[in-house]
Short mmCIF file of C-alpha atoms and ligand atoms in Angstrom, two decimals:
data_model
loop_
_atom_site.label_atom_id
_atom_site.label_comp_id
_atom_site.label_asym_id
_atom_site.label_seq_id
_atom_site.Cartn_x
_atom_site.Cartn_y
_atom_site.Cartn_z
CA MET V 420 120.75 117.74 142.75
CA HIS V 421 117.69 119.34 143.26
CA PRO V 422 116.69 122.31 140.91
CA ASP V 423 115.44 124.56 143.99
CA ARG V 424 118.92 124.38 145.84
CA THR V 425 121.68 126.55 144.24
CA PRO V 426 125.01 124.31 144.25
CA VAL V 427 127.75 124.93 145.88
CA MET V 428 131.37 123.88 144.46
CA ALA V 429 133.96 124.70 147.46
CA GLY V 430 137.76 124.34 147.02
CA ASN V 431 139.40 123.44 150.38
CA TRP V 432 143.19 124.07 149.80
CA LYS V 433 144.56 122.43 152.90
CA LEU V 434 148.07 123.59 153.48
CA HIS V 435 148.63 124.72 149.72
CA LYS V 436 149.20 127.64 148.03
CA GLY V 437 150.97 130.86 149.69
CA ILE V 438 150.48 134.45 148.54
CA HIS V 439 152.52 134.14 145.43
CA ASP V 440 150.43 131.15 143.95
CA THR V 441 147.17 132.22 145.33
CA GLY V 442 147.00 135.60 143.47
CA GLY V 443 148.07 134.06 139.94
CA TYR V 444 145.58 131.23 140.59
CA VAL V 445 142.70 133.49 141.61
CA ARG V 446 143.05 135.66 139.10
CA GLU V 447 143.10 132.80 136.31
CA LEU V 448 139.69 131.32 138.26
CA VAL V 449 137.96 134.98 137.89
CA GLN V 450 138.76 135.47 134.46
CA ALA V 451 137.66 132.00 133.33
CA LEU V 452 134.13 132.35 135.49
CA LYS V 453 133.91 135.98 133.96
CA GLU V 454 133.92 134.34 130.36
CA ARG V 455 131.02 131.79 131.26
CA GLY V 456 128.78 134.66 132.48
CA ASP V 457 126.02 133.36 135.32
CA LEU V 458 126.87 130.27 136.41
CA GLY V 459 123.78 129.35 138.53
CA CYS V 460 126.11 127.89 141.31
CA GLU V 461 128.37 129.13 144.14
CA VAL V 462 132.06 129.14 144.15
CA ILE V 463 134.14 129.24 146.97
CA ILE V 464 137.71 128.84 147.64
CA ALA V 465 139.42 128.03 151.09
CA PRO V 466 142.95 129.33 151.24
CA VAL V 467 145.38 129.06 154.01
CA PHE V 468 145.08 132.27 156.47
CA THR V 469 147.89 134.00 155.32
CA SER V 470 146.68 134.13 151.84
CA LEU V 471 143.17 134.85 152.80
CA ALA V 472 143.74 138.72 151.95
CA VAL V 473 145.51 138.21 148.67
CA ALA V 474 142.75 135.83 147.48
CA LEU V 475 139.78 138.33 148.80
CA GLN V 476 141.65 141.07 146.66
CA ALA V 477 141.60 138.99 143.71
CA VAL V 478 137.96 137.90 143.81
CA TRP V 479 136.65 141.46 143.92
CA GLY V 480 134.14 142.27 141.81
CA SER V 481 133.39 138.23 140.92
CA PRO V 482 131.18 136.05 142.24
CA ILE V 483 133.92 133.76 144.00
CA LYS V 484 133.28 133.73 147.55
CA VAL V 485 136.44 133.38 149.85
CA ALA V 486 136.46 130.70 153.24
CA ALA V 487 138.85 130.30 155.82
CA GLN V 488 139.56 126.65 156.97
CA ASN V 489 138.99 126.85 160.89
CA CYS V 490 138.33 129.73 163.38
CA HIS V 491 138.41 129.48 167.19
CA TRP V 492 135.30 130.05 169.61
CA GLU V 493 137.02 133.02 171.60
CA GLU V 494 137.28 136.48 170.00
CA THR V 495 140.35 136.98 171.48
CA GLY V 496 142.68 135.64 174.46
CA ALA V 497 145.89 133.42 175.61
CA PHE V 498 145.37 131.06 172.71
CA THR V 499 148.56 130.76 170.63
CA GLY V 500 148.36 129.60 167.19
CA GLU V 501 144.81 130.05 166.71
CA ILE V 502 142.35 132.77 164.63
CA SER V 503 139.41 134.25 165.55
CA ALA V 504 135.86 134.53 164.04
CA ALA V 505 135.86 138.54 164.38
CA MET V 506 139.49 138.46 162.90
CA LEU V 507 138.16 136.30 159.78
CA LYS V 508 135.07 138.66 159.44
CA GLU V 509 137.42 141.94 159.70
CA VAL V 510 139.33 140.45 156.73
CA GLY V 511 136.17 139.99 154.53
CA VAL V 512 135.92 136.22 154.95
CA SER V 513 132.38 135.18 154.16
CA HIS V 514 132.64 131.13 154.91
CA VAL V 515 134.34 129.10 157.52
CA ILE V 516 135.05 125.30 157.11
CA LEU V 517 134.69 123.50 160.52
CA GLY V 518 135.13 120.19 161.73
CA HIS V 519 137.14 119.05 158.96
CA SER V 520 138.23 115.50 159.57
CA GLU V 521 142.00 116.27 159.46
CA ARG V 522 141.08 118.57 162.07
CA ARG V 523 139.33 116.11 164.02
CA GLN V 524 142.01 113.55 163.29
CA TYR V 525 145.27 115.34 163.80
CA PHE V 526 144.66 118.19 165.86
CA GLY V 527 142.23 116.90 168.60
CA GLU V 528 138.94 118.26 167.12
CA THR V 529 135.86 117.18 168.96
CA ASP V 530 131.99 117.83 168.21
CA ALA V 531 132.10 120.05 171.34
CA THR V 532 135.20 122.18 169.84
CA VAL V 533 133.39 122.33 166.62
CA ASN V 534 130.18 123.33 168.14
CA GLY V 535 132.01 126.45 170.03
CA ARG V 536 133.90 127.57 166.43
CA LEU V 537 130.37 127.15 164.75
CA LYS V 538 128.62 129.29 167.37
CA ALA V 539 131.57 131.87 167.11
CA THR V 540 131.30 131.88 162.94
CA LEU V 541 127.58 132.18 163.06
CA ALA V 542 127.75 135.19 165.76
CA GLN V 543 129.87 136.94 163.31
CA ARG V 544 127.31 136.55 160.26
CA MET V 545 129.65 134.00 158.24
CA ALA V 546 128.34 130.79 156.75
CA PRO V 547 129.61 127.67 158.25
CA ILE V 548 130.89 124.83 156.12
CA PHE V 549 130.23 122.25 158.70
CA CYS V 550 132.12 118.68 157.91
CA ILE V 551 131.11 115.29 159.08
CA GLY V 552 131.67 111.83 158.00
CA GLU V 553 132.40 108.38 159.47
CA THR V 554 135.92 106.54 158.98
CA ILE V 555 136.43 103.10 157.14
CA ASP V 556 135.97 100.97 160.36
CA GLN V 557 132.75 102.56 161.70
CA ARG V 558 131.43 102.02 157.96
CA ARG V 559 132.42 98.69 158.32
CA ALA V 560 130.88 98.06 161.63
CA GLY V 561 127.56 99.70 160.42
CA GLU V 562 127.90 102.73 162.42
CA THR V 563 127.66 105.32 159.75
CA GLU V 564 124.28 106.53 160.47
CA ARG V 565 125.17 106.65 164.11
CA VAL V 566 128.26 108.56 163.87
CA LEU V 567 126.60 111.27 161.51
CA GLU V 568 123.79 111.54 164.06
CA ARG V 569 126.00 112.07 166.65
CA GLN V 570 128.11 114.45 164.78
CA LEU V 571 124.93 116.37 164.02
CA ASN V 572 123.32 116.47 167.68
CA ASP V 573 126.57 117.54 169.13
CA GLY V 574 128.22 119.55 166.53
CA LEU V 575 124.77 121.51 166.04
CA ALA V 576 123.75 121.57 169.75
CA GLY V 577 122.08 124.84 170.66
CA LEU V 578 121.45 126.07 167.36
CA GLY V 579 117.84 126.61 166.05
CA ALA V 580 116.70 126.83 162.41
CA GLU V 581 117.06 130.39 162.28
CA ALA V 582 120.41 130.52 163.48
CA LEU V 583 121.24 127.90 160.98
CA SER V 584 120.08 129.72 158.01
CA THR V 585 123.23 130.00 156.27
CA LEU V 586 124.36 126.35 157.15
CA ILE V 587 126.27 124.62 154.47
CA VAL V 588 127.01 120.68 155.58
CA ALA V 589 129.99 118.68 153.71
CA TYR V 590 129.59 114.94 154.08
CA GLU V 591 132.88 113.65 154.13
CA PRO V 592 133.59 110.01 154.47
CA VAL V 593 136.78 109.87 156.22
CA TRP V 594 138.03 106.92 154.11
CA ALA V 595 137.56 108.73 150.67
CA ILE V 596 139.40 112.25 151.68
CA GLY V 597 142.73 112.45 149.70
CA THR V 598 142.78 108.70 149.12
CA GLY V 599 141.68 108.47 145.36
CA GLU V 600 138.61 106.28 146.76
CA VAL V 601 135.12 108.00 146.10
CA ALA V 602 132.28 107.25 147.42
CA THR V 603 129.73 105.29 145.00
CA PRO V 604 126.63 107.61 144.02
CA GLU V 605 124.56 104.97 146.22
CA GLN V 606 126.67 105.60 149.24
CA ALA V 607 126.81 109.11 148.94
CA GLN V 608 122.96 109.50 148.29
CA ALA V 609 122.13 107.23 151.15
CA ALA V 610 124.39 109.33 153.42
CA HIS V 611 123.16 112.61 152.23
CA ALA V 612 119.50 111.27 152.35
CA TYR V 613 120.28 110.37 156.00
CA ILE V 614 121.50 113.93 156.73
CA ARG V 615 118.56 115.73 155.01
CA GLY V 616 116.08 113.37 157.17
CA TRP V 617 117.91 114.55 160.31
CA PHE V 618 117.09 118.13 159.62
CA SER V 619 113.50 117.38 158.93
CA LYS V 620 113.14 115.76 162.31
CA ALA V 621 115.45 118.63 163.96
CA HIS V 622 114.32 121.55 162.24
CA GLY V 623 111.07 120.69 159.90
CA ASP V 624 110.77 119.83 156.12
CA GLY V 625 111.24 123.49 155.09
CA PHE V 626 114.68 123.89 156.35
CA ALA V 627 115.98 120.45 155.18
CA ASN V 628 114.70 120.91 151.77
CA ARG V 629 116.84 124.44 151.85
CA VAL V 630 119.99 123.36 153.36
CA ARG V 631 122.59 122.63 151.23
CA LEU V 632 124.64 119.10 151.69
CA LEU V 633 128.05 118.75 150.01
CA TYR V 634 130.11 115.68 148.94
CA GLY V 635 133.45 115.63 149.89
CA GLY V 636 136.18 112.89 149.16
CA SER V 637 138.33 112.35 146.18
CA ALA V 638 135.80 114.11 143.84
CA LYS V 639 137.65 114.63 140.51
CA PRO V 640 136.56 116.00 137.07
CA ASP V 641 135.72 112.39 135.84
CA ASN V 642 133.39 111.16 138.97
CA VAL V 643 131.77 114.66 139.66
CA LYS V 644 128.93 113.97 137.32
CA GLU V 645 127.63 110.86 138.92
CA ILE V 646 128.15 112.36 142.33
CA LEU V 647 126.09 115.44 141.39
CA ALA V 648 123.44 113.59 139.57
CA CYS V 649 122.44 112.13 143.19
CA PRO V 650 119.30 113.94 144.40
CA ASP V 651 120.51 114.84 147.73
CA VAL V 652 123.97 116.21 146.68
CA ASP V 653 124.22 120.20 146.12
CA GLY V 654 127.48 120.43 145.41
CA CYS V 655 131.07 119.06 146.37
CA LEU V 656 133.96 120.08 148.87
CA ILE V 657 136.73 119.64 146.51
CA GLY V 658 140.58 119.21 148.24
CA GLY V 659 143.30 118.22 145.72
CA ALA V 660 141.05 118.87 142.44
CA SER V 661 140.69 122.35 143.50
CA LEU V 662 144.47 123.15 143.47
CA THR V 663 144.38 123.91 139.67
CA ALA V 664 142.30 125.49 137.29
CA GLU V 665 142.41 122.28 134.87
CA SER V 666 140.59 120.24 137.37
CA PHE V 667 138.41 122.81 139.41
CA LEU V 668 136.73 124.36 136.32
CA PRO V 669 135.42 121.41 134.63
CA MET V 670 133.80 120.25 138.06
CA ILE V 671 132.48 123.81 138.40
CA ASP V 672 130.87 123.19 134.86
CA ALA V 673 129.27 119.95 135.80
CA ALA V 674 127.48 121.81 138.77
CA ALA V 675 126.67 124.58 136.61
CA SER V 676 125.16 122.29 133.47
CA ARG V 677 123.03 120.56 136.10
C1 PEP A 1630 139.08 117.97 151.64
O1 PEP A 1630 139.99 118.31 152.05
O2 PEP A 1630 137.73 118.25 152.11
C2 PEP A 1630 138.74 116.78 150.49
C3 PEP A 1630 137.45 116.48 150.25
O3 PEP A 1630 139.82 116.53 149.58
P1 PEP A 1630 140.35 115.59 148.46
O4 PEP A 1630 139.13 116.01 147.60
O5 PEP A 1630 141.37 115.74 148.43
O6 PEP A 1630 139.90 113.93 148.89
#
């Protein structure tokens, strides 16, 4: 991690925790973070849509921010099952996860649809957590950088440095998500350095030095320190290990004590 970039530890709850479990868990996190005082680290949780209001109520007055796990590109209309950025803004959400590999893999998301969702998120002045990453076949074929380049070019198309000032990127190798197989620090650093280099070319060194790049993929309390030690890793997007205070808190502590 770089001392000039505030780390971000974000928990993606995926399809877990209804309103009952959310309230209890968030109150536990709020209390634990209160006891820690100033963390010097941003903490974000991303519950399911129906748990957002409960989570927002429980984090009130604490430094924890609440993210949604997706949003649609249109504000209203005939889009059964979708939720708009304006609706998320109305409920009080500050961040939106976009382009997660599970959305791309199981729900047909493409770079173009992610781009539309990203623009809608930014138009509502919420911060996108934009996920990119290669599959195992793409890595084995030596295509990692080409895939990241395409996802960055197409996912961020039409958006300049000013529009993207709140952007957070999560590099999540698909083969490491939920599999227990974590990228080595060398693999994570190489991908993050490539992504930062892309921003440098696209939006200049100033932007590239400011943008926060998170690692995601089986990050756990016992491997997080070495991942966070990579100079271009500014935090983590955490799935499974963000679901209990027992595993999420030590990971937050690891980022806070960098
Ligand atoms: C994720 O869902 O973004 C993720 C990284 O999951 P996990 O930590 O469980 O691999």
